[in-house]
Amino acid sequence: MTTPPPARPPYPPQGPAAGHDPFAAPHGVTPLYGDGFDGDAMPLLYERLRAEHGPVAPVLLAPGLGAWLVLGHRELLRLTRDEVDFSHDPRRWRLLREGRVPADSPILPMVGWRPALLFVDGREHRRMRAPVAAALAAVDGHELRRDVQSDAEDLIAAFSGRGEADLVRDYARKLPMRVITRLLGLDADTGRELVTAIAGLARGDADSARASARADEIMLALVREKRRAPGGDVTSALLAHPAALDDTETVATLVTMFVASNQTTLNWIATTLRIILCDPAFRSSLTGGRLSVDDALDLVLWRFPPTQNFPARYATRDLRLGRQDVREGDMLVLGLAAANADPAVLPADGGPVVGNRSHLAFSAGPHSCPAQDPARLITRAAVDTLRHRLPDLELAVPESELSWIKSPWSKGLAALPVRFSAPRPPGAETAPPASVPSAPFSPQPPVPRPDAPQAGAAL
């Protein structure tokens, strides 16, 4: 932000009294799991937590496993930039040190320590990040764009004759997988198996541990193959870097990269397509040129970041954050979506400014996502190609019937059913479809229906 945020409202003092565990009373702490928790409920939940607790709220990630969810933009920036008070190393987690985390806990595959850049601080983080940054910087953007467009055309051709499709199953899930597995140097069949394993790892359920182990097996086989016969792929570039990552570090780094890039890009594509289909003003502004594709992608990142909550940081000492008493070893979860909706950093109308990229969708500080540019390129090409090939896409079910994947980490669509007429031939030079006149798109979320819960910045 170029200007300091306005003063916060005077929340009443929070924080546990001496000797009180703020996560010990299950009926007083909000769970981020279970049948009642899904992507559609997240925005309302964040605003309720903000109203009740201020910018930092106690939550449960699994039964008996409490953490602080950081909802405030200012507090989240401190959390991501300060590696003295907040470590990335989950071995500092007090509940884990005290043996209170079951070995089969569904969240362990996401928060358990790995010898990867996500779980280290300072000099060791810089050592492990350097080969990742170098490998990604070596990717040819023009070649990548051509590959994405070609893959997108192939996928569209496979379902366009039906006049209907599920854009999650048939497009958004397959396209990043094709592109990213090829960048890593995996063949298509192994890439599909890896995507299945990574999806299981990220769900946070009883099968996550097995899925995590399978992802490691696939990546270890890839690393051994690329040591034997290197190629022009990201994995080979990692192995050739002077940082000299060993096999264990490279496997952990590749799994971390794939978790961060594939699911994030999938959600970014699917969410952008959903907004285009469901918000006539957004669609009209995009089609009429009042909103560029990059502007549209940034507004999606503000309002519906692909990763809602990201694990984790661990307090290195007892401290005060957001009017809460955080104890040494407490876990803090990055509430990326909630921080983006923090009234303290948004204009008076509650909507982000077009062209403003100070959102936290990719985190911030030294651990901000190093793959932002490739992810944007893939998403932009995916959205553009589909819009031009199938200009009359429309949602095949009422928006209220869309289903979401239940995860404490992300708001992902389970399906996006659409229908359409005959596709435009590839390369055809035709004018964009005429759009129904509409008011220019405003980034402010619409006013809720009278029968909808009134709880802040929900779409």
mmCIF file of C-alpha atoms in Angstrom, residues 125-429:
data_model
loop_
_atom_site.group_PDB
_atom_site.id
_atom_site.type_symbol
_atom_site.label_atom_id
_atom_site.label_comp_id
_atom_site.label_asym_id
_atom_site.label_seq_id
_atom_site.Cartn_x
_atom_site.Cartn_y
_atom_site.Cartn_z
ATOM 1 C CA HIS A 125 15.522 -20.483 2.813
ATOM 2 C CA ARG A 126 17.557 -18.272 0.486
ATOM 3 C CA ARG A 127 19.776 -21.244 -0.422
ATOM 4 C CA MET A 128 16.776 -23.417 -1.311
ATOM 5 C CA ARG A 129 14.791 -20.683 -3.056
ATOM 6 C CA ALA A 130 17.640 -19.676 -5.390
ATOM 7 C CA PRO A 131 17.441 -22.769 -7.663
ATOM 8 C CA VAL A 132 13.638 -22.526 -7.799
ATOM 9 C CA ALA A 133 13.764 -18.865 -8.829
ATOM 10 C CA ALA A 134 16.483 -19.561 -11.405
ATOM 11 C CA ALA A 135 14.631 -22.549 -12.894
ATOM 12 C CA LEU A 136 11.388 -20.584 -13.227
ATOM 13 C CA ALA A 137 13.172 -17.535 -14.670
ATOM 14 C CA ALA A 138 14.634 -19.760 -17.400
ATOM 15 C CA VAL A 139 11.157 -20.738 -18.660
ATOM 16 C CA ASP A 140 10.532 -19.133 -22.078
ATOM 17 C CA GLY A 141 7.322 -17.131 -21.686
ATOM 18 C CA HIS A 142 6.538 -17.056 -25.410
ATOM 19 C CA GLU A 143 6.966 -20.807 -25.716
ATOM 20 C CA LEU A 144 4.919 -21.382 -22.592
ATOM 21 C CA ARG A 145 2.085 -19.224 -23.933
ATOM 22 C CA ARG A 146 2.047 -21.158 -27.209
ATOM 23 C CA ASP A 147 1.990 -24.456 -25.332
ATOM 24 C CA VAL A 148 -0.869 -23.345 -23.081
ATOM 25 C CA GLN A 149 -2.928 -22.155 -26.046
ATOM 26 C CA SER A 150 -2.298 -25.404 -27.897
ATOM 27 C CA ASP A 151 -3.276 -27.483 -24.873
ATOM 28 C CA ALA A 152 -6.366 -25.329 -24.354
ATOM 29 C CA GLU A 153 -7.433 -25.824 -27.977
ATOM 30 C CA ASP A 154 -7.021 -29.590 -27.660
ATOM 31 C CA LEU A 155 -9.115 -29.740 -24.494
ATOM 32 C CA ILE A 156 -11.860 -27.548 -25.954
ATOM 33 C CA ALA A 157 -11.965 -29.647 -29.120
ATOM 34 C CA ALA A 158 -12.463 -32.773 -27.003
ATOM 35 C CA PHE A 159 -15.736 -31.521 -25.483
ATOM 36 C CA SER A 160 -16.982 -28.809 -27.846
ATOM 37 C CA GLY A 161 -19.004 -31.196 -29.980
ATOM 38 C CA ARG A 162 -21.221 -32.087 -27.012
ATOM 39 C CA GLY A 163 -22.551 -28.577 -26.521
ATOM 40 C CA GLU A 164 -22.001 -28.950 -22.776
ATOM 41 C CA ALA A 165 -19.111 -29.514 -20.408
ATOM 42 C CA ASP A 166 -17.923 -29.313 -16.839
ATOM 43 C CA LEU A 167 -15.250 -26.616 -17.013
ATOM 44 C CA VAL A 168 -13.580 -27.877 -13.832
ATOM 45 C CA ARG A 169 -13.351 -31.535 -14.845
ATOM 46 C CA ASP A 170 -12.846 -31.012 -18.583
ATOM 47 C CA TYR A 171 -10.724 -27.868 -18.640
ATOM 48 C CA ALA A 172 -9.471 -26.102 -15.489
ATOM 49 C CA ARG A 173 -8.265 -29.328 -13.847
ATOM 50 C CA LYS A 174 -6.585 -30.729 -16.967
ATOM 51 C CA LEU A 175 -4.911 -27.652 -18.419
ATOM 52 C CA PRO A 176 -2.542 -26.705 -15.555
ATOM 53 C CA MET A 177 -1.737 -30.389 -15.068
ATOM 54 C CA ARG A 178 -0.642 -30.742 -18.684
ATOM 55 C CA VAL A 179 1.438 -27.590 -18.618
ATOM 56 C CA ILE A 180 3.073 -27.997 -15.197
ATOM 57 C CA THR A 181 3.881 -31.698 -15.506
ATOM 58 C CA ARG A 182 5.512 -30.985 -18.875
ATOM 59 C CA LEU A 183 7.555 -28.164 -17.305
ATOM 60 C CA LEU A 184 8.714 -30.594 -14.614
ATOM 61 C CA GLY A 185 9.622 -33.229 -17.201
ATOM 62 C CA LEU A 186 6.909 -35.783 -16.393
ATOM 63 C CA ASP A 187 5.021 -37.833 -18.962
ATOM 64 C CA ALA A 188 1.243 -37.382 -19.238
ATOM 65 C CA ASP A 189 0.194 -40.599 -17.462
ATOM 66 C CA THR A 190 2.493 -40.025 -14.502
ATOM 67 C CA GLY A 191 1.364 -36.412 -14.400
ATOM 68 C CA ARG A 192 -2.252 -37.474 -13.990
ATOM 69 C CA GLU A 193 -1.290 -39.816 -11.175
ATOM 70 C CA LEU A 194 0.649 -37.023 -9.487
ATOM 71 C CA VAL A 195 -2.320 -34.657 -9.705
ATOM 72 C CA THR A 196 -4.519 -37.278 -8.012
ATOM 73 C CA ALA A 197 -1.961 -37.714 -5.231
ATOM 74 C CA ILE A 198 -1.500 -33.978 -4.699
ATOM 75 C CA ALA A 199 -5.266 -33.398 -4.597
ATOM 76 C CA GLY A 200 -5.537 -36.062 -1.901
ATOM 77 C CA LEU A 201 -2.692 -34.491 0.058
ATOM 78 C CA ALA A 202 -4.337 -31.045 0.034
ATOM 79 C CA ARG A 203 -7.859 -32.224 0.977
ATOM 80 C CA GLY A 204 -6.930 -32.757 4.587
ATOM 81 C CA ASP A 205 -8.784 -36.045 5.121
ATOM 82 C CA ALA A 206 -8.040 -39.596 6.262
ATOM 83 C CA ASP A 207 -6.399 -40.493 2.925
ATOM 84 C CA SER A 208 -4.006 -37.531 2.857
ATOM 85 C CA ALA A 209 -1.027 -39.373 4.356
ATOM 86 C CA ARG A 210 -1.156 -42.137 1.736
ATOM 87 C CA ALA A 211 -1.551 -39.558 -1.039
ATOM 88 C CA SER A 212 1.442 -37.612 0.283
ATOM 89 C CA ALA A 213 3.618 -40.732 0.264
ATOM 90 C CA ARG A 214 2.631 -41.495 -3.330
ATOM 91 C CA ALA A 215 3.483 -37.949 -4.440
ATOM 92 C CA ASP A 216 6.939 -38.353 -2.899
ATOM 93 C CA GLU A 217 7.445 -41.673 -4.719
ATOM 94 C CA ILE A 218 6.567 -40.124 -8.092
ATOM 95 C CA MET A 219 8.876 -37.154 -7.556
ATOM 96 C CA LEU A 220 11.779 -39.321 -6.354
ATOM 97 C CA ALA A 221 11.556 -41.435 -9.502
ATOM 98 C CA LEU A 222 11.557 -38.228 -11.569
ATOM 99 C CA VAL A 223 14.628 -36.842 -9.768
ATOM 100 C CA ARG A 224 16.573 -40.067 -10.276
ATOM 101 C CA GLU A 225 15.673 -40.112 -13.969
ATOM 102 C CA LYS A 226 16.731 -36.480 -14.465
ATOM 103 C CA ARG A 227 20.035 -37.051 -12.686
ATOM 104 C CA ARG A 228 20.661 -39.882 -15.142
ATOM 105 C CA ALA A 229 19.409 -38.058 -18.244
ATOM 106 C CA PRO A 230 18.852 -34.312 -17.711
ATOM 107 C CA GLY A 231 16.703 -32.335 -20.134
ATOM 108 C CA GLY A 232 15.424 -28.824 -20.695
ATOM 109 C CA ASP A 233 12.916 -28.965 -17.851
ATOM 110 C CA VAL A 234 12.532 -27.324 -14.441
ATOM 111 C CA THR A 235 13.588 -30.465 -12.543
ATOM 112 C CA SER A 236 16.859 -30.696 -14.466
ATOM 113 C CA ALA A 237 17.489 -26.990 -13.852
ATOM 114 C CA LEU A 238 16.972 -27.481 -10.110
ATOM 115 C CA LEU A 239 19.465 -30.345 -10.046
ATOM 116 C CA ALA A 240 22.057 -28.397 -12.057
ATOM 117 C CA HIS A 241 21.996 -25.306 -9.825
ATOM 118 C CA PRO A 242 25.112 -24.541 -7.722
ATOM 119 C CA ALA A 243 22.997 -24.769 -4.550
ATOM 120 C CA ALA A 244 23.377 -28.557 -5.023
ATOM 121 C CA LEU A 245 20.079 -29.704 -3.547
ATOM 122 C CA ASP A 246 20.208 -33.373 -2.627
ATOM 123 C CA ASP A 247 17.531 -35.846 -3.734
ATOM 124 C CA THR A 248 15.470 -35.473 -0.565
ATOM 125 C CA GLU A 249 15.508 -31.678 -0.787
ATOM 126 C CA THR A 250 14.669 -31.738 -4.483
ATOM 127 C CA VAL A 251 11.727 -34.110 -3.994
ATOM 128 C CA ALA A 252 10.327 -31.976 -1.163
ATOM 129 C CA THR A 253 10.820 -28.818 -3.218
ATOM 130 C CA LEU A 254 9.103 -30.310 -6.282
ATOM 131 C CA VAL A 255 6.120 -31.476 -4.211
ATOM 132 C CA THR A 256 5.852 -28.028 -2.626
ATOM 133 C CA MET A 257 6.053 -26.339 -6.040
ATOM 134 C CA PHE A 258 3.405 -28.605 -7.509
ATOM 135 C CA VAL A 259 1.024 -28.185 -4.562
ATOM 136 C CA ALA A 260 1.412 -24.418 -4.776
ATOM 137 C CA SER A 261 1.158 -24.107 -8.557
ATOM 138 C CA ASN A 262 -1.286 -26.716 -9.858
ATOM 139 C CA GLN A 263 -4.190 -26.310 -7.443
ATOM 140 C CA THR A 264 -3.737 -22.545 -7.293
ATOM 141 C CA THR A 265 -3.839 -22.186 -11.072
ATOM 142 C CA LEU A 266 -6.792 -24.588 -11.327
ATOM 143 C CA ASN A 267 -8.779 -22.508 -8.820
ATOM 144 C CA TRP A 268 -7.765 -19.215 -10.443
ATOM 145 C CA ILE A 269 -8.977 -20.384 -13.867
ATOM 146 C CA ALA A 270 -12.226 -21.890 -12.577
ATOM 147 C CA THR A 271 -13.083 -18.910 -10.378
ATOM 148 C CA THR A 272 -12.444 -16.404 -13.171
ATOM 149 C CA LEU A 273 -14.706 -18.388 -15.505
ATOM 150 C CA ARG A 274 -17.379 -18.583 -12.807
ATOM 151 C CA ILE A 275 -17.366 -14.799 -12.331
ATOM 152 C CA ILE A 276 -17.539 -14.235 -16.097
ATOM 153 C CA LEU A 277 -20.539 -16.571 -16.292
ATOM 154 C CA CYS A 278 -22.351 -15.307 -13.195
ATOM 155 C CA ASP A 279 -21.660 -11.561 -13.153
ATOM 156 C CA PRO A 280 -23.089 -9.805 -16.260
ATOM 157 C CA ALA A 281 -21.419 -6.475 -15.415
ATOM 158 C CA PHE A 282 -18.020 -8.169 -15.061
ATOM 159 C CA ARG A 283 -18.504 -9.990 -18.375
ATOM 160 C CA SER A 284 -19.684 -6.851 -20.151
ATOM 161 C CA SER A 285 -16.749 -4.787 -18.879
ATOM 162 C CA LEU A 286 -14.301 -7.487 -19.977
ATOM 163 C CA THR A 287 -15.878 -7.959 -23.409
ATOM 164 C CA GLY A 288 -16.241 -4.215 -23.982
ATOM 165 C CA GLY A 289 -12.623 -3.465 -23.118
ATOM 166 C CA ARG A 290 -13.364 -1.452 -19.981
ATOM 167 C CA LEU A 291 -11.576 -4.150 -18.045
ATOM 168 C CA SER A 292 -8.423 -5.867 -19.330
ATOM 169 C CA VAL A 293 -7.933 -9.567 -18.769
ATOM 170 C CA ASP A 294 -5.123 -8.811 -16.316
ATOM 171 C CA ASP A 295 -7.372 -6.371 -14.440
ATOM 172 C CA ALA A 296 -10.019 -9.079 -14.260
ATOM 173 C CA LEU A 297 -7.505 -11.629 -12.979
ATOM 174 C CA ASP A 298 -6.339 -9.244 -10.263
ATOM 175 C CA LEU A 299 -9.890 -8.536 -9.141
ATOM 176 C CA VAL A 300 -10.434 -12.281 -8.823
ATOM 177 C CA LEU A 301 -7.268 -12.500 -6.725
ATOM 178 C CA TRP A 302 -8.600 -9.768 -4.450
ATOM 179 C CA ARG A 303 -12.095 -11.180 -4.007
ATOM 180 C CA PHE A 304 -11.581 -14.931 -4.398
ATOM 181 C CA PRO A 305 -7.882 -15.822 -4.008
ATOM 182 C CA PRO A 306 -7.193 -19.409 -5.128
ATOM 183 C CA THR A 307 -5.779 -20.265 -1.712
ATOM 184 C CA GLN A 308 -7.982 -18.935 1.076
ATOM 185 C CA ASN A 309 -5.891 -20.002 4.064
ATOM 186 C CA PHE A 310 -2.244 -20.985 3.933
ATOM 187 C CA PRO A 311 -0.268 -22.877 6.591
ATOM 188 C CA ALA A 312 1.642 -21.766 8.587
ATOM 189 C CA ARG A 313 3.889 -19.752 10.857
ATOM 190 C CA TYR A 314 4.940 -20.614 14.429
ATOM 191 C CA ALA A 315 5.525 -18.043 17.165
ATOM 192 C CA THR A 316 9.102 -18.126 18.429
ATOM 193 C CA ARG A 317 8.159 -16.359 21.695
ATOM 194 C CA ASP A 318 5.133 -15.187 23.654
ATOM 195 C CA LEU A 319 3.838 -12.042 21.969
ATOM 196 C CA ARG A 320 0.800 -9.879 21.275
ATOM 197 C CA LEU A 321 -0.708 -9.882 17.773
ATOM 198 C CA GLY A 322 -4.023 -8.347 16.773
ATOM 199 C CA ARG A 323 -5.144 -8.021 20.396
ATOM 200 C CA GLN A 324 -4.512 -11.702 21.033
ATOM 201 C CA ASP A 325 -1.968 -13.261 23.379
ATOM 202 C CA VAL A 326 -0.038 -15.660 21.179
ATOM 203 C CA ARG A 327 2.141 -18.190 23.003
ATOM 204 C CA GLU A 328 5.489 -19.516 21.906
ATOM 205 C CA GLY A 329 4.909 -22.501 19.604
ATOM 206 C CA ASP A 330 1.367 -21.512 18.572
ATOM 207 C CA MET A 331 0.488 -22.078 14.923
ATOM 208 C CA LEU A 332 -0.692 -19.077 12.909
ATOM 209 C CA VAL A 333 -2.507 -19.605 9.606
ATOM 210 C CA LEU A 334 -2.344 -16.974 6.859
ATOM 211 C CA GLY A 335 -5.930 -15.883 6.131
ATOM 212 C CA LEU A 336 -5.181 -14.594 2.636
ATOM 213 C CA ALA A 337 -8.807 -14.156 1.564
ATOM 214 C CA ALA A 338 -9.858 -12.538 4.842
ATOM 215 C CA ALA A 339 -6.903 -10.121 4.770
ATOM 216 C CA ASN A 340 -7.791 -9.086 1.218
ATOM 217 C CA ALA A 341 -11.278 -8.199 2.476
ATOM 218 C CA ASP A 342 -10.015 -6.281 5.516
ATOM 219 C CA PRO A 343 -12.037 -3.027 5.687
ATOM 220 C CA ALA A 344 -8.946 -1.258 7.031
ATOM 221 C CA VAL A 345 -7.195 -1.411 3.628
ATOM 222 C CA LEU A 346 -10.118 -1.209 1.202
ATOM 223 C CA PRO A 347 -11.755 1.972 -0.115
ATOM 224 C CA ALA A 348 -14.938 3.201 1.508
ATOM 225 C CA ASP A 349 -17.116 1.278 -0.966
ATOM 226 C CA GLY A 350 -15.518 -1.999 0.167
ATOM 227 C CA GLY A 351 -14.092 -2.963 -3.232
ATOM 228 C CA PRO A 352 -10.453 -3.164 -4.400
ATOM 229 C CA VAL A 353 -9.195 -0.598 -6.895
ATOM 230 C CA VAL A 354 -8.768 -1.816 -10.488
ATOM 231 C CA GLY A 355 -5.075 -2.214 -11.231
ATOM 232 C CA ASN A 356 -4.074 -2.492 -7.563
ATOM 233 C CA ARG A 357 -1.885 -5.564 -6.998
ATOM 234 C CA SER A 358 -1.287 -5.135 -3.282
ATOM 235 C CA HIS A 359 -3.491 -8.142 -2.576
ATOM 236 C CA LEU A 360 -2.042 -11.030 -0.603
ATOM 237 C CA ALA A 361 -3.197 -13.861 -2.854
ATOM 238 C CA PHE A 362 0.433 -14.932 -3.318
ATOM 239 C CA SER A 363 1.429 -14.109 0.262
ATOM 240 C CA ALA A 364 4.152 -11.515 0.902
ATOM 241 C CA GLY A 365 7.663 -11.158 2.232
ATOM 242 C CA PRO A 366 10.596 -13.486 1.492
ATOM 243 C CA HIS A 367 8.285 -16.486 1.075
ATOM 244 C CA SER A 368 5.952 -14.929 -1.507
ATOM 245 C CA CYS A 369 5.153 -17.295 -4.365
ATOM 246 C CA PRO A 370 8.021 -17.430 -6.896
ATOM 247 C CA ALA A 371 5.732 -18.781 -9.649
ATOM 248 C CA GLN A 372 3.341 -15.832 -9.922
ATOM 249 C CA ASP A 373 4.301 -14.933 -13.506
ATOM 250 C CA PRO A 374 3.923 -18.444 -15.004
ATOM 251 C CA ALA A 375 0.633 -18.894 -13.103
ATOM 252 C CA ARG A 376 -0.707 -15.615 -14.510
ATOM 253 C CA LEU A 377 0.402 -16.517 -18.032
ATOM 254 C CA ILE A 378 -1.313 -19.933 -17.844
ATOM 255 C CA THR A 379 -4.516 -18.480 -16.387
ATOM 256 C CA ARG A 380 -4.690 -15.577 -18.846
ATOM 257 C CA ALA A 381 -4.201 -17.877 -21.843
ATOM 258 C CA ALA A 382 -6.740 -20.387 -20.491
ATOM 259 C CA VAL A 383 -9.442 -17.751 -19.982
ATOM 260 C CA ASP A 384 -8.764 -15.928 -23.260
ATOM 261 C CA THR A 385 -8.742 -19.087 -25.376
ATOM 262 C CA LEU A 386 -12.001 -20.388 -23.944
ATOM 263 C CA ARG A 387 -13.771 -17.015 -24.285
ATOM 264 C CA HIS A 388 -12.861 -16.732 -27.932
ATOM 265 C CA ARG A 389 -13.561 -20.323 -28.893
ATOM 266 C CA LEU A 390 -16.884 -20.593 -27.026
ATOM 267 C CA PRO A 391 -18.227 -17.032 -26.894
ATOM 268 C CA ASP A 392 -21.781 -17.971 -25.874
ATOM 269 C CA LEU A 393 -20.928 -20.015 -22.775
ATOM 270 C CA GLU A 394 -23.632 -19.991 -20.137
ATOM 271 C CA LEU A 395 -24.027 -21.682 -16.791
ATOM 272 C CA ALA A 396 -26.073 -24.885 -17.038
ATOM 273 C CA VAL A 397 -27.382 -24.764 -13.451
ATOM 274 C CA PRO A 398 -28.418 -21.951 -11.106
ATOM 275 C CA GLU A 399 -25.400 -20.381 -9.430
ATOM 276 C CA SER A 400 -26.792 -21.397 -6.037
ATOM 277 C CA GLU A 401 -26.448 -25.067 -7.044
ATOM 278 C CA LEU A 402 -22.702 -24.939 -7.687
ATOM 279 C CA SER A 403 -20.789 -27.266 -5.380
ATOM 280 C CA TRP A 404 -17.507 -26.633 -3.605
ATOM 281 C CA ILE A 405 -14.608 -28.763 -2.434
ATOM 282 C CA LYS A 406 -14.483 -28.914 1.356
ATOM 283 C CA SER A 407 -11.019 -27.894 2.486
ATOM 284 C CA PRO A 408 -9.684 -25.629 5.230
ATOM 285 C CA TRP A 409 -7.169 -24.240 2.743
ATOM 286 C CA SER A 410 -8.976 -23.242 -0.434
ATOM 287 C CA LYS A 411 -12.305 -22.267 -1.922
ATOM 288 C CA GLY A 412 -12.379 -24.499 -4.991
ATOM 289 C CA LEU A 413 -15.272 -25.341 -7.257
ATOM 290 C CA ALA A 414 -16.056 -29.039 -7.467
ATOM 291 C CA ALA A 415 -17.790 -28.538 -10.828
ATOM 292 C CA LEU A 416 -18.739 -25.766 -13.266
ATOM 293 C CA PRO A 417 -21.363 -27.132 -15.701
ATOM 294 C CA VAL A 418 -21.920 -25.047 -18.842
ATOM 295 C CA ARG A 419 -23.658 -25.237 -22.201
ATOM 296 C CA PHE A 420 -22.852 -23.544 -25.513
ATOM 297 C CA SER A 421 -23.381 -23.698 -29.279
ATOM 298 C CA ALA A 422 -20.921 -24.599 -32.048
ATOM 299 C CA PRO A 423 -17.399 -23.376 -31.286
ATOM 300 C CA ARG A 424 -15.474 -20.787 -33.246
ATOM 301 C CA PRO A 425 -12.801 -22.409 -35.463
ATOM 302 C CA PRO A 426 -9.240 -21.869 -34.226
ATOM 303 C CA GLY A 427 -7.676 -18.742 -35.757
ATOM 304 C CA ALA A 428 -10.970 -17.366 -37.056
ATOM 305 C CA GLU A 429 -10.936 -13.572 -37.149
#
